[in-house]
XYZ file of C-alpha atoms in Angstrom:
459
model
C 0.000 0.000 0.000
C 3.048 2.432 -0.064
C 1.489 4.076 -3.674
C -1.629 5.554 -1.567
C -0.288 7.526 1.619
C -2.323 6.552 4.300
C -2.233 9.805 5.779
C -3.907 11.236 2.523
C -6.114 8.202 2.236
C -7.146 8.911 6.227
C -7.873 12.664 5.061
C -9.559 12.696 1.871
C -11.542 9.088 2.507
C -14.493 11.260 4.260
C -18.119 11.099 3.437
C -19.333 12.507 0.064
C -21.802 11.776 -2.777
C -21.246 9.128 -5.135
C -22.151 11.662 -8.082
C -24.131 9.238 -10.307
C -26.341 12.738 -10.903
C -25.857 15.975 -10.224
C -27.466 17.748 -8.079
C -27.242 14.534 -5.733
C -30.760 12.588 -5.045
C -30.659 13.777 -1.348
C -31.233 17.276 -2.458
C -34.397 16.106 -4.560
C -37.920 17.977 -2.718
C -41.456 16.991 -2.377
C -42.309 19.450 -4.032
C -41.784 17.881 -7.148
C -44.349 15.598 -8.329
C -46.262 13.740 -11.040
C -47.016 17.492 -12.747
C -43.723 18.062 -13.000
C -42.518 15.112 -13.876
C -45.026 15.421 -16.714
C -44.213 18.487 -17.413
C -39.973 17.943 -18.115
C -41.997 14.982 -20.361
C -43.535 16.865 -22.638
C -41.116 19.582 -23.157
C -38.633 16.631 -24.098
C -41.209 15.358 -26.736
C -41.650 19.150 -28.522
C -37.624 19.527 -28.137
C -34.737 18.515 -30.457
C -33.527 15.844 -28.041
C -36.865 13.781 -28.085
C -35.540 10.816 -30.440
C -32.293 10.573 -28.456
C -31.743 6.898 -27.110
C -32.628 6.639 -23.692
C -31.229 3.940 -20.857
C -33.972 1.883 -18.838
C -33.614 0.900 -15.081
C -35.642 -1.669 -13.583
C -35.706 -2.221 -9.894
C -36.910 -5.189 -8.584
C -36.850 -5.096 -4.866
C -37.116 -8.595 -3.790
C -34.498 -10.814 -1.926
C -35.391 -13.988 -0.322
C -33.031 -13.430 2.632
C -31.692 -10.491 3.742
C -28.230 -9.213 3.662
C -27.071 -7.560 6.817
C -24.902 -4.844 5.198
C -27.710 -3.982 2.217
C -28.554 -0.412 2.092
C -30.721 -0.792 -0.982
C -34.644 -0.690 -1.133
C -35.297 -3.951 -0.867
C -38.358 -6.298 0.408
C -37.795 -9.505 1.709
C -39.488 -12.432 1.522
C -40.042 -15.963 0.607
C -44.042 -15.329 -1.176
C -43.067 -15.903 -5.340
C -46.381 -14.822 -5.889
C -45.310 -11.435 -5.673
C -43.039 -11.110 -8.208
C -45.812 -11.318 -10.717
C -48.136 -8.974 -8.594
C -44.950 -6.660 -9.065
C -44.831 -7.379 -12.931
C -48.881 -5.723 -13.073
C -47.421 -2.635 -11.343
C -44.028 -2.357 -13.852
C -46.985 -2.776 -16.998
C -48.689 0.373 -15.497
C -45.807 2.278 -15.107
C -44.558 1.626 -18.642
C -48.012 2.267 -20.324
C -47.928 5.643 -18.356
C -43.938 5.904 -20.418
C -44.893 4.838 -23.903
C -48.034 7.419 -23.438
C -45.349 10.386 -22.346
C -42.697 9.592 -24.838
C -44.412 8.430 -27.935
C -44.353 4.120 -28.587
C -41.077 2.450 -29.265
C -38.635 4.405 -27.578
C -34.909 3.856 -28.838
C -33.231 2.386 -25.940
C -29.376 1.796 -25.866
C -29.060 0.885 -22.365
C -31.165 -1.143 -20.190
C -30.192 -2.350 -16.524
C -32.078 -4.863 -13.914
C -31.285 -4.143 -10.313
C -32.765 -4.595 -6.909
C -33.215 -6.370 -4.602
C -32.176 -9.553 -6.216
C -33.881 -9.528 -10.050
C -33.744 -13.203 -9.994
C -35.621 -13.689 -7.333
C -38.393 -13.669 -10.430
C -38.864 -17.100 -12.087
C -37.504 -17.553 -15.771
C -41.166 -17.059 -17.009
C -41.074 -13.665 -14.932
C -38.291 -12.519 -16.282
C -39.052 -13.358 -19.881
C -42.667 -11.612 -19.913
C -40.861 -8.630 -18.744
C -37.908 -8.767 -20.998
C -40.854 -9.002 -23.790
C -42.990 -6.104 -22.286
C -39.895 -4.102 -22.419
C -39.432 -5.131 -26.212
C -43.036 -4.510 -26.642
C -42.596 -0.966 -25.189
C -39.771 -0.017 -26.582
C -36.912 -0.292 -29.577
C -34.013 -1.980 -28.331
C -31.381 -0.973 -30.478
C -28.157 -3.010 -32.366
C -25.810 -3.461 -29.861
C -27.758 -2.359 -26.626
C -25.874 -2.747 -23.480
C -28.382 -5.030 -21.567
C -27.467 -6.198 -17.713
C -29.042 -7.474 -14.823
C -27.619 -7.931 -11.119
C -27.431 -11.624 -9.862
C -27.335 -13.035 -6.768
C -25.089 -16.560 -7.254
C -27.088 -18.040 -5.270
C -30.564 -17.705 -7.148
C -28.422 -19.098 -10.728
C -27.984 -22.327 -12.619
C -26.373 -22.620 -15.854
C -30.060 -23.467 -17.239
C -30.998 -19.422 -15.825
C -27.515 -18.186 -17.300
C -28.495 -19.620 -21.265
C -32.498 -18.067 -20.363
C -30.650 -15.094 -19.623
C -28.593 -14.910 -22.358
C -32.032 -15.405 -24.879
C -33.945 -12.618 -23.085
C -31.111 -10.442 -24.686
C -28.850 -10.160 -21.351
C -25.667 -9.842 -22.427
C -23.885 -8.426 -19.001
C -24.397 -9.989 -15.733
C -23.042 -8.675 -12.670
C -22.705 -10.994 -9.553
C -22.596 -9.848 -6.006
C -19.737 -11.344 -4.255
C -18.613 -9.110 -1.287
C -16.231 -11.774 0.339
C -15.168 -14.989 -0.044
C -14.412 -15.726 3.758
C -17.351 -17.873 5.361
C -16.604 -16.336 8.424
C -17.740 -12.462 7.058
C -20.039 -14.287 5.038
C -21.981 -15.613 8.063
C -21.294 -13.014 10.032
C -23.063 -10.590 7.201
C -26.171 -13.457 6.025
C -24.824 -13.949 2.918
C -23.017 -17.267 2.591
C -22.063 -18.758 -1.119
C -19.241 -20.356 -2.020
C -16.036 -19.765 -4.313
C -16.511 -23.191 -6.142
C -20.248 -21.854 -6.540
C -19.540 -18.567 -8.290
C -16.230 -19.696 -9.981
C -18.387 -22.434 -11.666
C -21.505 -19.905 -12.610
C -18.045 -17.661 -14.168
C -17.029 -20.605 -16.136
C -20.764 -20.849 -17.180
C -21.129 -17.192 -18.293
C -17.742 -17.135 -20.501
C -18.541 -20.079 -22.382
C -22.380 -19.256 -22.833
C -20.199 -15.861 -24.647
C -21.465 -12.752 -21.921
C -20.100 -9.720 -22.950
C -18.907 -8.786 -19.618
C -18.948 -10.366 -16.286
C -18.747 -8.018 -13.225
C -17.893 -8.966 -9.079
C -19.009 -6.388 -6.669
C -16.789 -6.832 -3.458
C -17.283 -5.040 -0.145
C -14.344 -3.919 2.140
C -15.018 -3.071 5.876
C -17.566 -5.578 6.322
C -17.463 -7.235 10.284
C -14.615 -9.913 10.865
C -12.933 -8.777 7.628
C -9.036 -9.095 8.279
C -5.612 -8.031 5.924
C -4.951 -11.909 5.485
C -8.615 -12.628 4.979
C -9.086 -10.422 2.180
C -5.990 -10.885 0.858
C -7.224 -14.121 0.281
C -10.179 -12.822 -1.385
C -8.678 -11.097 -3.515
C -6.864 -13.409 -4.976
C -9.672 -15.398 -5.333
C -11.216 -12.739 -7.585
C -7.665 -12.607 -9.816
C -8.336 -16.058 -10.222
C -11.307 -15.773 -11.286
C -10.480 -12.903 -13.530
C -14.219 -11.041 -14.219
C -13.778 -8.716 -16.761
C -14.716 -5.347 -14.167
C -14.608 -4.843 -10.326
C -16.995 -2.952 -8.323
C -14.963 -2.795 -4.965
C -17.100 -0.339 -2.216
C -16.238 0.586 1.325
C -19.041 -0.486 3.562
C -20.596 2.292 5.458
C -22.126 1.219 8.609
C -25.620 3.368 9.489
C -27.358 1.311 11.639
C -29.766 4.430 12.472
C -30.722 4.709 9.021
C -30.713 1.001 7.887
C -32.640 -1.175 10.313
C -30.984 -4.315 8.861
C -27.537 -3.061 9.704
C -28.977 -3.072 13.409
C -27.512 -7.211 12.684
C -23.993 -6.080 12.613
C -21.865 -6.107 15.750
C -19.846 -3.162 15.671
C -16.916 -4.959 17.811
C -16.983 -6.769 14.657
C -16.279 -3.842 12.158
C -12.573 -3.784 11.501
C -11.002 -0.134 12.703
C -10.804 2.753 10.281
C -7.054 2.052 9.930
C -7.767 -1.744 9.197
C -9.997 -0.232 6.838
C -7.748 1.602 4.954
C -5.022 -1.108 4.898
C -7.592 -2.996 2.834
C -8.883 -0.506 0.730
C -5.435 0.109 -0.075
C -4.605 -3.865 -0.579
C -6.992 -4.256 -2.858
C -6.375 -1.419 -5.229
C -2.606 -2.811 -5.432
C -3.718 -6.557 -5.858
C -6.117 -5.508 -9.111
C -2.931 -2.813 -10.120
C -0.794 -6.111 -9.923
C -3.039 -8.102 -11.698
C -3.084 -5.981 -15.094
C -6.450 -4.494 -14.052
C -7.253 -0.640 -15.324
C -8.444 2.215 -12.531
C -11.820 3.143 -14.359
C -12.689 5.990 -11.565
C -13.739 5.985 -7.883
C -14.578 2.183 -6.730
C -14.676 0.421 -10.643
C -11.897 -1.853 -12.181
C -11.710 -3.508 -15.762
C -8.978 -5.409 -17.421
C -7.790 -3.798 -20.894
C -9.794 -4.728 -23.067
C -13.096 -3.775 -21.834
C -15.089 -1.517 -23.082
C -15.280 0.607 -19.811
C -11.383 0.380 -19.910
C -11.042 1.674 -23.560
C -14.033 4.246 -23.315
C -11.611 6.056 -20.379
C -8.566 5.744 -22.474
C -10.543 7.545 -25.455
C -12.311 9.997 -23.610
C -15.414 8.303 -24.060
C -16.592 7.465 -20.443
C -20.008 8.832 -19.221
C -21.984 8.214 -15.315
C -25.218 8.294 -14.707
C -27.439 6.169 -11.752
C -26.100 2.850 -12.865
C -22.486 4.082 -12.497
C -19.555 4.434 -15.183
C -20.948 3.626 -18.775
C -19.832 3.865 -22.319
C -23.398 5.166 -23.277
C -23.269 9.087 -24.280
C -25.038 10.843 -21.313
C -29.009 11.089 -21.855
C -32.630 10.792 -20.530
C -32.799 7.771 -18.168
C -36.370 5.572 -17.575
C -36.249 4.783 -13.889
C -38.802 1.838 -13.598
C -40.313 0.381 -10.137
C -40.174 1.301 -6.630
C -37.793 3.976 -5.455
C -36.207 4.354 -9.330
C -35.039 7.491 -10.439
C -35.434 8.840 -14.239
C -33.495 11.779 -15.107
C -35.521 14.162 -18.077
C -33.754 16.694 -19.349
C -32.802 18.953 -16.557
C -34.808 17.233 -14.410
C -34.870 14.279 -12.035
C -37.896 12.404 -10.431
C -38.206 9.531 -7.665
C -40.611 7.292 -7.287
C -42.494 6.105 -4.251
C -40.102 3.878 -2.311
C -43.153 1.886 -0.243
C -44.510 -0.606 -2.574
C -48.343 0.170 -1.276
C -47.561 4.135 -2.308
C -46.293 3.020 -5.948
C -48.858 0.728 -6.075
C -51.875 3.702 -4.944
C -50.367 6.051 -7.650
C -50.538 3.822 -10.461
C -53.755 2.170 -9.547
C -54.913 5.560 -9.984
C -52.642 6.135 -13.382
C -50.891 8.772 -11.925
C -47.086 8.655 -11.903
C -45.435 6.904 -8.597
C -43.104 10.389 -8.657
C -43.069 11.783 -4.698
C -39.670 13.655 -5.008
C -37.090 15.123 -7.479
C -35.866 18.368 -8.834
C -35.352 20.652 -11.455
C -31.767 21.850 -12.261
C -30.735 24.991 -11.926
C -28.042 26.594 -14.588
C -25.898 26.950 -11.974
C -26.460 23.058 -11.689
C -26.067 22.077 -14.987
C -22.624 24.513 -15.323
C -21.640 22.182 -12.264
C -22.934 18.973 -13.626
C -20.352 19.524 -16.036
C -18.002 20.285 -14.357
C -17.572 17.130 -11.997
C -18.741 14.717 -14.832
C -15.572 15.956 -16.656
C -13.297 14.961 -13.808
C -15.589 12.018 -12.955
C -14.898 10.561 -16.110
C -12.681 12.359 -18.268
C -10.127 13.275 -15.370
C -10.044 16.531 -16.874
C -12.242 19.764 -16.819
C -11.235 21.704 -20.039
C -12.324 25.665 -19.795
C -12.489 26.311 -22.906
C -15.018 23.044 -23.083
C -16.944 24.760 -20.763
C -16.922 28.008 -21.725
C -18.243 27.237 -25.347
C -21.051 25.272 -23.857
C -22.564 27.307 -20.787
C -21.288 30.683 -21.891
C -19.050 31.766 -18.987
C -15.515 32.057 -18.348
C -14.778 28.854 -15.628
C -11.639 30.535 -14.173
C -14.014 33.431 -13.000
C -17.215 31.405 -12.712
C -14.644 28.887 -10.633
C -12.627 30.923 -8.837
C -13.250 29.830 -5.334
C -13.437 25.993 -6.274
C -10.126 26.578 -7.636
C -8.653 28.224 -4.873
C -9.536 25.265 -2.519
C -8.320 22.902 -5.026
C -4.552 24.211 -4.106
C -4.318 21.428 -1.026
C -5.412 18.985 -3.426
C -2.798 20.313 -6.395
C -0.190 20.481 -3.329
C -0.985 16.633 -3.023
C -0.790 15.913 -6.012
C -3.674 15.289 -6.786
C -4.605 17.515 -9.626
C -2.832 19.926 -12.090
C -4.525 23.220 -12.473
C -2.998 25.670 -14.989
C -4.679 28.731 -17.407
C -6.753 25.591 -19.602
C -7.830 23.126 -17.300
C -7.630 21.081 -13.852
C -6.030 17.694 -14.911
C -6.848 14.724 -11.987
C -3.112 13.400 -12.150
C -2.353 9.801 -11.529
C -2.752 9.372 -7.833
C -5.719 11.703 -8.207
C -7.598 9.488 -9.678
C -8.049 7.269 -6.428
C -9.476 10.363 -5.208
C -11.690 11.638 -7.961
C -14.809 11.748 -6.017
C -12.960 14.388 -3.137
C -11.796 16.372 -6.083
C -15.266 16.832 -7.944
C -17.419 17.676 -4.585
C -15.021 20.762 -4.701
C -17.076 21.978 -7.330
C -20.359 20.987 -5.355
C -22.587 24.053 -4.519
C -25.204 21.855 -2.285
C -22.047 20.055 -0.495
C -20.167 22.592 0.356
C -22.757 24.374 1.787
C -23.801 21.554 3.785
C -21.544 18.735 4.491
C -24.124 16.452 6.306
C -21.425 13.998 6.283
C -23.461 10.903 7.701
C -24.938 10.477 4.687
C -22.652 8.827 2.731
C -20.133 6.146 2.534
C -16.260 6.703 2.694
C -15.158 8.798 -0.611
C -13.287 6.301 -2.246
């Protein structure tokens, strides 16, 4: 770990947004509701941007056991019958779509997440891969994934997969120890998801993806060291490695974790740290933030080319657009503006039964938003924020428009973190292990209130 100081990981790995939107989805008000919502919706259809390709997020937010560390919007529980009760409520939300945006929608982009999306049964899943066909005009070449739970897969599932149009899967790994793994609910084992890898290279997925966890209880250096080279040996084509944040106030299932069990924030760093140097080591490219992909993928050659984009799913080689946020708690992004949906199941369901949109929250950017926006999606994915970019785009000079967020950026530039000179600030090297510190410089809402318990550790 000598390549990442700990004294600079120890400083900058404090709490901050994630920046899959901007402004963040904690800033979203009630306020903003199904007439708005309708409202950025029609403006989109009489503007020039209305046959752009949109991406499509489903969430599905059943498990059949529950995961100690989960954060996410889930529901959990063992009654099948609700996935196609569920299934209804998605066809009443999509009618309420194809009536806003016209029928067959290009899409370029569509992603499954929960929850656990397999915890629907292959019929399930194929009458809503067809409803979303129905709905919409899946392009050549769409980038279509869906989060899996090992433990709800067979090979059989992986081919059904594969001839709903899947052609990324993503499986959720956090840790191979069975010791973590018990002590978090979530035991599978490494012959179980190294044969389900084997399965999904020679059934010819596009891309495989592990999501890892670091920080989780009874995690050790030598445990996860051994983890990690479990993964290497498995070799998935990206790694989605995030820093558990324990919030047992805000997430009732966390309540299940001992915290004499978390390792200590040092511990933490040491494996934070181990783990960026093990996928370094093992020929693996640092997309941005918490994301990993060998060479050849095509998150690995969108960064080299400039190409990279972020939106809710994370980093993405689709250009940046309008996003269809399906299901309970989703989030669609219109234009300039972003809407929520319900996140109780009986509210979505009340909305729709009355075919009114499940919206309850979101917001309308600002131009002062938008100006930002840019500005941290070009370091988020570009690692550089080019003024003259800028300038030509939101018709002001950054250097004045900036000045302050530049002036705090000299700590960061004195770490070496970033390069700021008369064209643009330049996320060096090292920097880019702290990409997420350097953007929420240039965040207005942040800086003006840090509420720093809201988020997980920074990288």
């Amino acid at each position: 770990m000598q390549f990442l100081p700990p004294a600079l990981l120890d400083r900058l790995g404090s709490a901050g947004p994630r920046y899959t939107s901007y402004p963040t989805a904690d800033r979203f008000v009630e306020a903003h509701g199904p007439q708005q919502h309708q409202q950025a919706l029609t403006q989109r259809a009489q503007g020039p941007g209305r046959a752009a390709p949109l991406s499509v997020y489903v969430h599905v937010p059943f498990c059949e056991s529950l995961c100690y560390y989960c954060a996410c919007n889930k529901i959990v529980t063992k009654h099948k019958e609700r996935g196609a009760e569920y299934l209804d409520l998605l066809d009443a939300e999509i009618e309420l779509w194809v009536r806003g945006l016209g029928p067959r929608a290009a899409v370029s982009q569509l992603h499954l997440g929960g929850g656990t999306p397999t915890f629907l049964s292959d019929a399930e899943l194929g009458r809503l891969a067809a409803r979303l066909r129905e709905a919409f005009d899946w392009l050549p070449g769409i980038e279509a994934s869906i989060e899996i739970d090992p433990r709800t897969v067979t090979r059989d599932r992986l081919v059904h997969l594969l001839g709903l149009g899947f052609n990324r899967i993503s499986f959720g790994v956090q840790d191979f120890d069975a010791k973590v793994q018990q002590a978090v609910h979530r035991v599978q084992t490494f012959e179980s998801v190294a044969g389900l890898m084997v399965d999904a290279r020679d059934l010819g997925f596009a891309s495989v993806n592990l999501d890892l966890i670091c920080g989780l209880p009874l995690q050790t250096p030598a445990s996860f060291a051994h983890t990690l080279a479990q993964v290497v040996q498995l070799r998935p084509d990206r790694i989605a490695l995030y820093a558990y944040a324990h919030l047992p106030q805000r997430f009732k299932a966390q309540r299940r974790i001992h915290s004499a069990d978390l390792p200590p924030a040092d511990v933490r760093l040491h494996l934070h740290a181990d783990a960026i140097a093990a996928f370094l080591a093992a020929g693996y490219e640092h997309i941005g933030m918490d994301h990993f992909a060998l060479p050849d993928d095509a998150l690995a050659q969108a960064k080299r080319q400039g190409r990279l984009h972020r939106n809710f799913q994370g980093y993405t080689v689709q250009p940046d657009g309008d996003l269809i946020g399906l299901g309970v708690s989703a989030i669609s992004r219109v234009g300039p503006t972003f809407a929520q949906n319900a996140k109780t199941l009986e509210e979505y369901a009340d909305a729709l039964a009355q075919r009114q949109w499940p919206v309850v929250r979101g917001i309308v950017s600002t131009r002062d938003d938008l100006v930002r926006r840019a500005a941290i999606m070009a370091l988020m994915c570009q690692g550089r924020l080019d003024f003259s970019a800028l300038a030509a785009a939101h018709l002001i000079d950054p250097r004045t428009y900036f000045a302050a967020e530049l002036g705090a950026l000299a700590t960061q530039e004195a770490d070496g973190l970033v390069t700021v000179h008369d064209q643009a600030v330049e996320v060096t090297p090292l920097g880019w292990f702290f990409v997420r510190s350097i953007a929420a410089v240039f965040d207005r809402h942040l800086q003006a209130d840090r509420a720093r318990e809201r988020y997980s550790k920074i990288i």
